[in-house]
GROMACS .gro file of C-alpha atoms in nm:
model
  199
    1MET     CA    1   0.029  -0.020  -0.032
    2LEU     CA    2   0.165   0.347  -0.060
    3VAL     CA    3   0.011   0.720  -0.029
    4LEU     CA    4   0.143   0.983  -0.181
    5ALA     CA    5   0.193   1.288  -0.114
    6ILE     CA    6   0.226   1.632  -0.333
    7ASN     CA    7   0.410   1.900  -0.220
    8GLY     CA    8   0.264   2.137  -0.468
    9SER     CA    9   0.544   2.441  -0.268
   10PRO     CA   10   0.818   2.555  -0.451
   11LYS     CA   11   1.007   2.498  -0.133
   12PRO     CA   12   1.146   2.193  -0.091
   13HIS     CA   13   1.188   2.165   0.326
   14GLY     CA   14   0.964   2.421   0.396
   15ASN     CA   15   0.631   2.445   0.596
   16THR     CA   16   0.398   2.281   0.368
   17ALA     CA   17   0.650   1.992   0.361
   18GLN     CA   18   0.707   1.959   0.732
   19ALA     CA   19   0.290   1.936   0.751
   20LEU     CA   20   0.305   1.707   0.475
   21GLU     CA   21   0.513   1.447   0.674
   22ALA     CA   22   0.352   1.562   1.018
   23ALA     CA   23   0.084   1.342   0.852
   24LEU     CA   24   0.308   1.045   0.646
   25GLU     CA   25   0.489   1.010   0.985
   26GLN     CA   26   0.169   0.897   1.166
   27ILE     CA   27   0.131   0.672   0.807
   28ASN     CA   28   0.429   0.521   0.825
   29ARG     CA   29   0.369   0.416   1.183
   30ALA     CA   30   0.043   0.166   1.046
   31GLY     CA   31   0.316   0.032   0.846
   32ILE     CA   32   0.178   0.219   0.516
   33GLN     CA   33   0.418   0.335   0.256
   34THR     CA   34   0.478   0.699   0.194
   35ARG     CA   35   0.632   0.890  -0.065
   36ILE     CA   36   0.671   1.270  -0.100
   37GLU     CA   37   0.682   1.423  -0.374
   38THR     CA   38   0.742   1.811  -0.460
   39ILE     CA   39   0.686   1.994  -0.766
   40GLY     CA   40   0.845   2.295  -0.740
   41GLY     CA   41   1.155   2.317  -0.975
   42LEU     CA   42   0.987   2.079  -1.193
   43LEU     CA   43   0.885   2.178  -1.530
   44LEU     CA   44   0.467   2.203  -1.622
   45HIS     CA   45   0.313   2.335  -1.832
   46GLY     CA   46  -0.080   2.440  -1.780
   47CYS     CA   47  -0.372   2.223  -2.011
   48THR     CA   48  -0.480   2.355  -2.267
   49GLY     CA   49  -0.835   2.182  -2.285
   50CYS     CA   50  -0.759   2.059  -2.637
   51GLY     CA   51  -0.865   1.711  -2.521
   52ALA     CA   52  -0.623   1.470  -2.634
   53CYS     CA   53  -0.505   1.312  -2.349
   54SER     CA   54  -0.962   1.234  -2.315
   55GLY     CA   55  -0.880   1.085  -2.639
   56GLY     CA   56  -0.722   0.855  -2.516
   57LYS     CA   57  -0.346   1.016  -2.674
   58PRO     CA   58  -0.046   1.128  -2.478
   59CYS     CA   59  -0.098   1.500  -2.341
   60VAL     CA   60   0.039   1.744  -2.595
   61HIS     CA   61   0.233   1.864  -2.310
   62LYS     CA   62   0.620   1.686  -2.311
   63ASP     CA   63   0.765   1.774  -1.969
   64ASP     CA   64   0.751   1.657  -1.581
   65ALA     CA   65   0.342   1.585  -1.513
   66ALA     CA   66   0.345   1.244  -1.699
   67SER     CA   67   0.544   1.043  -1.392
   68ILE     CA   68   0.367   1.225  -1.139
   69ILE     CA   69   0.025   1.141  -1.301
   70GLU     CA   70   0.184   0.782  -1.296
   71LEU     CA   71   0.298   0.819  -0.931
   72MET     CA   72  -0.100   0.945  -0.853
   73ARG     CA   73  -0.198   0.631  -1.029
   74SER     CA   74  -0.062   0.399  -0.815
   75ALA     CA   75  -0.087   0.532  -0.484
   76ASP     CA   76  -0.358   0.379  -0.272
   77GLY     CA   77  -0.374   0.746  -0.066
   78LEU     CA   78  -0.348   1.091  -0.201
   79ILE     CA   79  -0.274   1.387   0.018
   80ILE     CA   80  -0.189   1.716  -0.197
   81GLY     CA   81  -0.075   1.999   0.050
   82SER     CA   82   0.014   2.387  -0.084
   83PRO     CA   83   0.084   2.720   0.073
   84VAL     CA   84  -0.146   2.951   0.007
   85TYR     CA   85  -0.021   3.212  -0.287
   86TYR     CA   86  -0.257   3.467  -0.311
   87GLY     CA   87  -0.584   3.313  -0.208
   88GLY     CA   88  -0.490   2.975  -0.369
   89ILE     CA   89  -0.252   2.682  -0.499
   90THR     CA   90   0.097   2.745  -0.646
   91GLY     CA   91   0.047   2.751  -1.044
   92GLN     CA   92   0.287   2.437  -1.063
   93LEU     CA   93   0.017   2.239  -0.870
   94LYS     CA   94  -0.306   2.431  -1.036
   95CYS     CA   95  -0.104   2.336  -1.343
   96LEU     CA   96  -0.049   1.918  -1.232
   97LEU     CA   97  -0.370   1.892  -1.079
   98ASP     CA   98  -0.571   2.039  -1.366
   99ARG     CA   99  -0.403   1.812  -1.585
  100ALA     CA  100  -0.455   1.495  -1.400
  101TYR     CA  101  -0.799   1.527  -1.341
  102TYR     CA  102  -0.925   1.656  -1.712
  103SER     CA  103  -0.712   1.364  -1.851
  104GLY     CA  104  -0.945   1.118  -1.611
  105ALA     CA  105  -0.595   0.981  -1.523
  106ALA     CA  106  -0.674   1.088  -1.130
  107GLN     CA  107  -0.982   0.915  -1.132
  108GLN     CA  108  -0.817   0.624  -1.170
  109SER     CA  109  -0.531   0.721  -0.886
  110ALA     CA  110  -0.616   0.675  -0.458
  111ARG     CA  111  -0.946   0.610  -0.354
  112VAL     CA  112  -0.862   0.855   0.013
  113CYS     CA  113  -0.735   1.164  -0.027
  114ALA     CA  114  -0.671   1.495   0.150
  115GLY     CA  115  -0.589   1.856   0.123
  116LEU     CA  116  -0.353   2.100   0.350
  117VAL     CA  117  -0.275   2.380   0.314
  118VAL     CA  118  -0.032   2.635   0.477
  119GLN     CA  119  -0.094   3.014   0.498
  120ARG     CA  120   0.088   3.326   0.666
  121ARG     CA  121  -0.265   3.506   0.728
  122THR     CA  122  -0.544   3.426   0.508
  123GLY     CA  123  -0.691   3.263   0.219
  124GLY     CA  124  -0.691   2.869   0.369
  125MET     CA  125  -1.014   2.767   0.256
  126ASP     CA  126  -1.009   2.919  -0.076
  127ALA     CA  127  -0.736   2.708  -0.101
  128LEU     CA  128  -0.839   2.407   0.047
  129ARG     CA  129  -1.146   2.390  -0.141
  130GLN     CA  130  -0.959   2.473  -0.454
  131ILE     CA  131  -0.830   2.124  -0.394
  132GLU     CA  132  -1.119   1.934  -0.238
  133ASN     CA  133  -1.317   2.061  -0.586
  134TYR     CA  134  -1.043   1.757  -0.778
  135PHE     CA  135  -1.173   1.545  -0.511
  136ALA     CA  136  -1.514   1.587  -0.551
  137LEU     CA  137  -1.524   1.524  -0.910
  138SER     CA  138  -1.342   1.169  -0.807
  139SER     CA  139  -1.561   0.941  -0.641
  140VAL     CA  140  -1.299   0.894  -0.372
  141TYR     CA  141  -1.278   0.948   0.025
  142LEU     CA  142  -1.240   1.209   0.181
  143VAL     CA  143  -1.040   1.201   0.487
  144PRO     CA  144  -1.201   1.366   0.827
  145THR     CA  145  -1.018   1.583   1.053
  146ARG     CA  146  -1.198   1.786   1.404
  147TYR     CA  147  -1.081   2.087   1.210
  148TRP     CA  148  -0.979   2.213   0.860
  149SER     CA  149  -0.635   2.152   0.765
  150ILE     CA  150  -0.500   2.476   0.714
  151LEU     CA  151  -0.186   2.548   0.941
  152HIS     CA  152  -0.032   2.907   0.961
  153GLY     CA  153   0.270   2.962   0.929
  154ALA     CA  154   0.563   3.192   0.703
  155ALA     CA  155   0.879   3.204   0.829
  156PRO     CA  156   1.144   2.889   0.737
  157GLY     CA  157   0.984   2.651   1.063
  158GLU     CA  158   0.731   2.845   1.170
  159VAL     CA  159   0.417   2.590   1.088
  160ALA     CA  160   0.585   2.345   1.381
  161GLN     CA  161   0.465   2.633   1.586
  162ASP     CA  162   0.100   2.562   1.515
  163LEU     CA  163   0.028   2.329   1.784
  164GLU     CA  164  -0.322   2.246   1.691
  165GLY     CA  165  -0.279   2.288   1.325
  166MET     CA  166   0.010   1.989   1.373
  167ALA     CA  167  -0.205   1.825   1.567
  168ASN     CA  168  -0.468   1.836   1.259
  169ALA     CA  169  -0.234   1.701   1.051
  170ARG     CA  170  -0.117   1.370   1.256
  171LEU     CA  171  -0.497   1.342   1.266
  172LEU     CA  172  -0.478   1.358   0.953
  173GLY     CA  173  -0.232   1.076   0.893
  174GLU     CA  174  -0.410   0.865   1.163
  175ARG     CA  175  -0.752   0.844   0.999
  176MET     CA  176  -0.573   0.769   0.638
  177ALA     CA  177  -0.378   0.483   0.707
  178ALA     CA  178  -0.745   0.307   0.934
  179MET     CA  179  -0.944   0.430   0.677
  180LEU     CA  180  -0.697   0.241   0.414
  181ARG     CA  181  -0.675  -0.030   0.702
  182GLY     CA  182  -1.018  -0.032   0.707
  183ALA     CA  183  -1.038  -0.179   0.320
  184LEU     CA  184  -1.318   0.054   0.255
  185PRO     CA  185  -1.538  -0.071  -0.085
  186THR     CA  186  -1.422   0.127  -0.397
  187PRO     CA  187  -1.710   0.340  -0.506
  188PRO     CA  188  -1.888   0.214  -0.763
  189ASP     CA  189  -1.867   0.449  -1.106
  190ALA     CA  190  -2.213   0.559  -1.210
  191GLU     CA  191  -2.346   0.635  -1.519
  192ARG     CA  192  -2.230   0.963  -1.649
  193ALA     CA  193  -2.463   1.281  -1.870
  194ARG     CA  194  -2.273   1.549  -2.022
  195THR     CA  195  -2.500   1.863  -2.101
  196ASN     CA  196  -2.402   2.156  -2.246
  197PHE     CA  197  -2.611   2.461  -2.118
  198VAL     CA  198  -2.491   2.690  -2.400
  199ARG     CA  199  -2.599   2.578  -2.738
   0.00000   0.00000   0.00000
């Protein structure tokens, strides 16, 4: 079993990484393998909506997204983390998630998912909802915690001072491990119909 954490921060050892590591530590304690991938230094192009990938062809962009999307496909659990940039997730993370979900690859991946964000002052709710909107399209189980998975921190390492936030990150890891160990059934895919309201 594998839980993949995607660090959407350009800083591989920053506050977002530290919060993700707190969650992953609990998952490791349950005997589940974990992996963290930092995408900040990768070459990631935005989705152009050309539709090539939804037709079974590879993405027209030849960049680093394909390798991360393959990791998403192989994961049993997925935690997506991001710092808050101007009230939302980072641009790099949005590029990756748009392409992963547009292609349908994410729907074939992890069935237990969670989002986690780190804010300096505000914008955390919007950024967390932005991540969770992707999950809402994917027939996945969302890991519940006691509070929103929003932590505070700006300077390097400052997130560790958010005792409540770090406790919630650890709880997120514990609950994800419990959900994965509980062998929850995969939600069945329902028939889909597409309706365009603009003709």
